[in-house]
């Protein structure tokens, strides 16, 4: 079965990195993904990756936009599908 990974990335407003991270951790989805990881990077950026069964156009829940006061710019979103074969 195909797997689609959704990547959600946001940059926190000045001084709001901890708040944005807490918001993403508390944010629930309408269904549970196969896997979910939350990562951070310099510049108070937060990345959430979720894995779901299905292809690129699968209808799966996505993280919403956080409250405007928590972010410095619009959220970036990407979708990727798993490919087979050796690395």
Backbone as ProteinMPNN parsed JSONL, in Angstrom:
{"seq_chain_A": "XXXXXXXXXXXXXXXXXXXXXXXXXXXXXXXXXXXXXXXXXXXXXXXXXXXXXXXXXXXXXXXXXXXXXXXXXXXXXXXXXXXXXXX", "coords_chain_A": {"N_chain_A": [[0.842, -1.186, 0.0], [0.45, 2.253, -0.697], [2.102, 5.108, 0.776], [1.608, 8.306, 2.114], [3.267, 11.239, 3.052], [2.813, 14.03, 5.039], [4.044, 17.236, 5.357], [4.367, 19.881, 7.562], [5.202, 23.131, 8.242], [6.194, 25.824, 10.263], [7.144, 29.16, 11.163], [7.847, 30.695, 14.141], [6.47, 33.658, 15.633], [8.359, 36.459, 16.925], [9.813, 35.562, 19.962], [7.898, 33.615, 20.489], [8.364, 30.927, 20.115], [8.316, 28.674, 21.92], [5.617, 28.674, 22.529], [4.428, 28.154, 20.039], [5.443, 25.593, 19.539], [4.255, 24.19, 21.679], [1.562, 24.513, 20.95], [1.453, 22.999, 18.56], [1.944, 20.448, 19.559], [-0.3, 20.013, 21.117], [-2.308, 20.033, 19.285], [-4.829, 18.213, 17.83], [-5.759, 15.698, 15.454], [-8.37, 14.727, 13.146], [-8.228, 12.038, 12.7], [-5.977, 9.355, 13.557], [-2.626, 9.421, 12.526], [-0.402, 7.072, 10.871], [2.119, 7.507, 11.758], [3.693, 10.154, 13.559], [5.732, 12.967, 13.831], [7.442, 15.565, 15.535], [9.526, 18.289, 15.034], [12.173, 20.67, 15.646], [13.921, 23.69, 14.633], [16.647, 26.054, 14.24], [15.764, 29.529, 14.511], [13.296, 29.432, 15.549], [11.605, 27.575, 14.271], [9.131, 25.149, 13.531], [8.467, 21.842, 12.698], [6.19, 19.468, 11.555], [5.649, 16.167, 10.773], [3.522, 13.896, 9.283], [2.468, 10.555, 8.653], [0.532, 8.665, 6.419], [-1.683, 6.072, 5.263], [-2.129, 5.62, 1.796], [-2.292, 7.337, -1.407], [-0.75, 10.156, -3.155], [-2.858, 12.023, -3.447], [-4.52, 11.402, -1.342], [-7.253, 11.665, 0.92], [-6.707, 13.008, 3.766], [-6.473, 14.102, 7.213], [-5.157, 17.341, 7.922], [-2.823, 19.389, 9.727], [-4.114, 22.383, 11.091], [-3.879, 25.96, 10.421], [-2.005, 27.767, 12.82], [-2.954, 30.028, 15.536], [-2.82, 33.413, 14.494], [-1.127, 35.159, 15.943], [0.953, 33.593, 16.767], [2.672, 33.027, 14.69], [5.232, 33.972, 12.29], [5.033, 34.093, 9.596], [3.075, 32.807, 6.825], [2.039, 29.352, 7.121], [3.925, 26.629, 5.786], [3.322, 23.93, 3.599], [3.772, 20.57, 2.49], [3.467, 17.641, 0.427], [4.46, 14.281, 0.168], [5.148, 11.175, -1.448], [5.869, 7.807, -0.621], [8.487, 5.94, -2.083], [9.465, 2.894, -3.661], [12.253, 0.551, -3.657], [15.876, 0.333, -3.534], [17.966, 2.359, -1.464]], "CA_chain_A": [[0.0, 0.0, 0.0], [1.176, 3.515, -0.776], [2.142, 5.951, 1.967], [1.799, 9.729, 1.868], [3.773, 11.989, 4.2], [2.467, 15.449, 5.028], [4.979, 18.058, 6.117], [3.776, 21.156, 7.978], [6.298, 23.89, 8.837], [5.858, 27.205, 10.609], [8.147, 29.947, 11.888], [7.176, 31.41, 15.22], [6.659, 35.096, 15.824], [9.424, 36.728, 17.889], [9.563, 35.201, 21.35], [6.757, 32.701, 20.616], [8.754, 29.577, 19.704], [7.804, 27.67, 22.864], [4.154, 28.661, 22.405], [4.091, 27.469, 18.79], [5.73, 24.178, 19.746], [3.189, 23.657, 22.547], [0.32, 24.475, 20.164], [1.488, 21.867, 17.634], [1.852, 19.208, 20.341], [-1.668, 19.882, 21.627], [-3.228, 19.985, 18.155], [-5.25, 16.863, 17.476], [-6.291, 15.512, 14.108], [-9.633, 13.989, 13.113], [-7.856, 10.622, 12.717], [-4.59, 9.153, 13.971], [-1.738, 8.996, 11.448], [0.429, 5.904, 11.135], [3.285, 8.021, 12.481], [3.722, 11.622, 13.664], [6.946, 13.47, 14.467], [7.558, 17.014, 15.662], [10.928, 18.67, 15.077], [12.421, 22.109, 15.692], [15.148, 24.144, 13.995], [16.939, 27.445, 14.576], [14.824, 30.508, 13.99], [11.984, 29.092, 16.114], [10.798, 26.866, 13.284], [8.561, 23.879, 13.979], [8.101, 20.967, 11.591], [5.423, 18.289, 11.928], [5.496, 15.237, 9.661], [2.6, 12.798, 9.556], [2.445, 9.519, 7.629], [-0.81, 8.12, 6.245], [-1.85, 5.142, 4.14], [-2.786, 6.22, 0.637], [-1.463, 7.996, -2.403], [-0.495, 11.595, -3.076], [-4.109, 12.778, -3.321], [-5.354, 10.817, -0.287], [-8.001, 12.604, 1.75], [-6.279, 12.798, 5.157], [-6.506, 15.359, 7.961], [-3.928, 18.124, 7.997], [-2.793, 20.366, 10.812], [-4.616, 23.685, 10.664], [-3.012, 27.097, 10.702], [-2.062, 28.18, 14.216], [-3.4, 31.413, 15.707], [-1.944, 34.361, 13.807], [-0.126, 35.797, 16.812], [2.049, 32.657, 17.033], [3.528, 32.794, 13.527], [5.866, 35.119, 11.638], [4.698, 34.025, 8.167], [2.134, 31.704, 6.594], [2.507, 27.976, 7.236], [4.291, 25.945, 4.553], [2.863, 22.543, 3.583], [4.184, 19.761, 1.361], [3.101, 16.226, 0.429], [5.405, 13.388, -0.5], [4.756, 9.77, -1.421], [6.964, 6.866, -0.456], [8.854, 5.195, -3.285], [10.137, 1.636, -3.357], [13.579, 0.374, -4.196], [17.021, 0.516, -2.645], [18.417, 3.746, -1.271]], "C_chain_A": [[0.884, 1.245, 0.0], [1.1, 4.263, 0.559], [2.368, 7.386, 1.536], [2.262, 10.375, 3.163], [3.403, 13.457, 4.015], [3.458, 16.192, 5.914], [4.349, 19.425, 6.319], [4.878, 21.914, 8.69], [5.874, 25.327, 9.071], [7.029, 27.859, 11.33], [7.408, 30.799, 12.905], [7.441, 32.908, 15.163], [7.729, 35.289, 16.903], [8.992, 36.384, 19.31], [8.464, 34.176, 21.558], [7.08, 31.261, 20.223], [8.198, 28.494, 20.616], [6.289, 27.552, 22.757], [3.719, 27.924, 21.141], [4.328, 25.966, 18.922], [4.639, 23.537, 20.609], [1.88, 23.526, 21.775], [0.317, 23.258, 19.244], [1.352, 20.547, 18.384], [0.437, 18.956, 20.838], [-2.693, 19.714, 20.513], [-3.553, 18.541, 17.805], [-5.81, 16.851, 16.053], [-7.559, 14.676, 14.186], [-9.408, 12.477, 13.11], [-6.394, 10.535, 13.135], [-3.741, 8.724, 12.774], [-1.002, 7.712, 11.846], [1.618, 6.301, 11.997], [3.201, 9.54, 12.487], [4.993, 12.017, 14.403], [6.921, 14.989, 14.462], [9.031, 17.337, 15.845], [11.034, 20.187, 15.166], [13.755, 22.413, 15.013], [15.41, 25.581, 14.436], [15.952, 28.395, 13.91], [13.414, 30.228, 14.468], [11.052, 28.5, 15.066], [10.353, 25.529, 13.858], [8.105, 23.117, 12.742], [7.343, 19.773, 12.151], [5.262, 17.449, 10.67], [4.532, 14.146, 10.104], [2.608, 11.855, 8.368], [1.073, 8.88, 7.618], [-0.817, 7.059, 5.149], [-2.573, 5.861, 3.003], [-1.788, 6.892, -0.279], [-1.379, 9.499, -2.202], [-1.769, 12.395, -2.816], [-5.041, 12.231, -2.242], [-6.012, 11.916, 0.55], [-7.683, 12.296, 3.222], [-6.285, 14.13, 5.886], [-5.133, 16.034, 7.989], [-3.987, 19.047, 9.2], [-3.323, 21.7, 10.3], [-3.553, 24.763, 10.837], [-3.129, 27.44, 12.179], [-2.623, 29.597, 14.33], [-2.349, 32.377, 15.137], [-0.861, 34.971, 14.662], [1.064, 34.88, 17.106], [3.042, 32.554, 15.886], [4.032, 34.09, 12.895], [5.526, 35.193, 10.152], [3.697, 32.893, 7.981], [2.812, 30.333, 6.726], [2.856, 27.438, 5.856], [3.85, 24.498, 4.686], [3.359, 21.852, 2.317], [3.642, 18.357, 1.54], [4.149, 15.46, -0.352], [4.848, 11.985, -0.445], [6.005, 8.905, -1.329], [7.216, 6.147, -1.776], [9.596, 3.932, -2.873], [11.535, 1.61, -3.94], [14.66, 0.65, -3.174], [17.414, 1.98, -2.589], [19.724, 3.983, -1.966]], "O_chain_A": [[1.941, 1.267, 0.631], [0.175, 4.077, 1.35], [3.22, 7.658, 0.69], [1.723, 10.1, 4.235], [3.653, 14.046, 2.964], [3.681, 15.825, 7.068], [3.862, 20.048, 5.375], [5.445, 21.4, 9.654], [5.277, 25.967, 8.205], [7.803, 27.193, 12.018], [6.471, 31.525, 12.573], [8.492, 33.357, 14.707], [7.977, 34.386, 17.702], [7.958, 36.843, 19.796], [8.119, 33.885, 22.703], [6.169, 30.458, 20.02], [7.663, 27.496, 20.133], [5.739, 26.458, 22.88], [2.755, 27.158, 21.166], [3.512, 25.162, 18.472], [4.158, 22.45, 20.289], [1.167, 22.535, 21.929], [-0.69, 22.557, 19.147], [0.707, 19.622, 17.89], [0.021, 17.804, 20.966], [-3.823, 19.298, 20.766], [-2.659, 17.744, 17.519], [-6.27, 17.869, 15.536], [-7.795, 13.993, 15.182], [-10.305, 11.718, 13.478], [-5.662, 11.523, 13.073], [-4.091, 7.77, 12.08], [-0.988, 7.327, 13.015], [2.068, 5.537, 12.852], [2.699, 10.146, 11.54], [5.299, 11.476, 15.465], [6.445, 15.617, 13.516], [9.708, 16.75, 16.689], [10.1, 20.904, 14.806], [14.599, 21.534, 14.838], [14.512, 26.252, 14.945], [15.382, 28.083, 12.865], [12.445, 30.713, 13.884], [9.879, 28.862, 14.977], [11.1, 24.865, 14.576], [7.447, 23.668, 11.859], [7.792, 19.137, 13.105], [4.804, 17.935, 9.636], [4.701, 13.546, 11.166], [2.737, 12.284, 7.222], [0.509, 8.586, 8.671], [-0.034, 7.144, 4.203], [-3.517, 6.617, 3.234], [-0.601, 7.001, 0.03], [-1.871, 10.04, -1.212], [-1.749, 13.35, -2.039], [-6.227, 12.561, -2.227], [-5.408, 12.947, 0.843], [-8.311, 11.434, 3.837], [-6.121, 15.178, 5.262], [-4.096, 15.374, 8.07], [-5.067, 19.439, 9.642], [-3.007, 22.099, 9.18], [-2.462, 24.499, 11.342], [-4.226, 27.411, 12.737], [-2.751, 30.292, 13.323], [-1.146, 32.166, 15.29], [0.223, 35.273, 14.162], [2.076, 35.337, 17.638], [4.146, 32.046, 16.077], [3.384, 35.135, 12.946], [5.709, 36.234, 9.522], [3.494, 32.096, 8.897], [4.008, 30.19, 6.471], [2.18, 27.743, 4.874], [3.984, 23.899, 5.753], [3.374, 22.433, 1.232], [3.385, 17.922, 2.663], [4.653, 15.916, -1.379], [4.147, 11.634, 0.504], [7.054, 9.232, -1.886], [6.281, 5.793, -2.494], [10.278, 3.913, -1.848], [11.949, 2.54, -4.633], [14.386, 1.141, -2.079], [17.217, 2.735, -3.542], [20.259, 5.091, -1.914]]}, "name": "protein", "num_of_chains": 1, "seq": "XXXXXXXXXXXXXXXXXXXXXXXXXXXXXXXXXXXXXXXXXXXXXXXXXXXXXXXXXXXXXXXXXXXXXXXXXXXXXXXXXXXXXXX"}
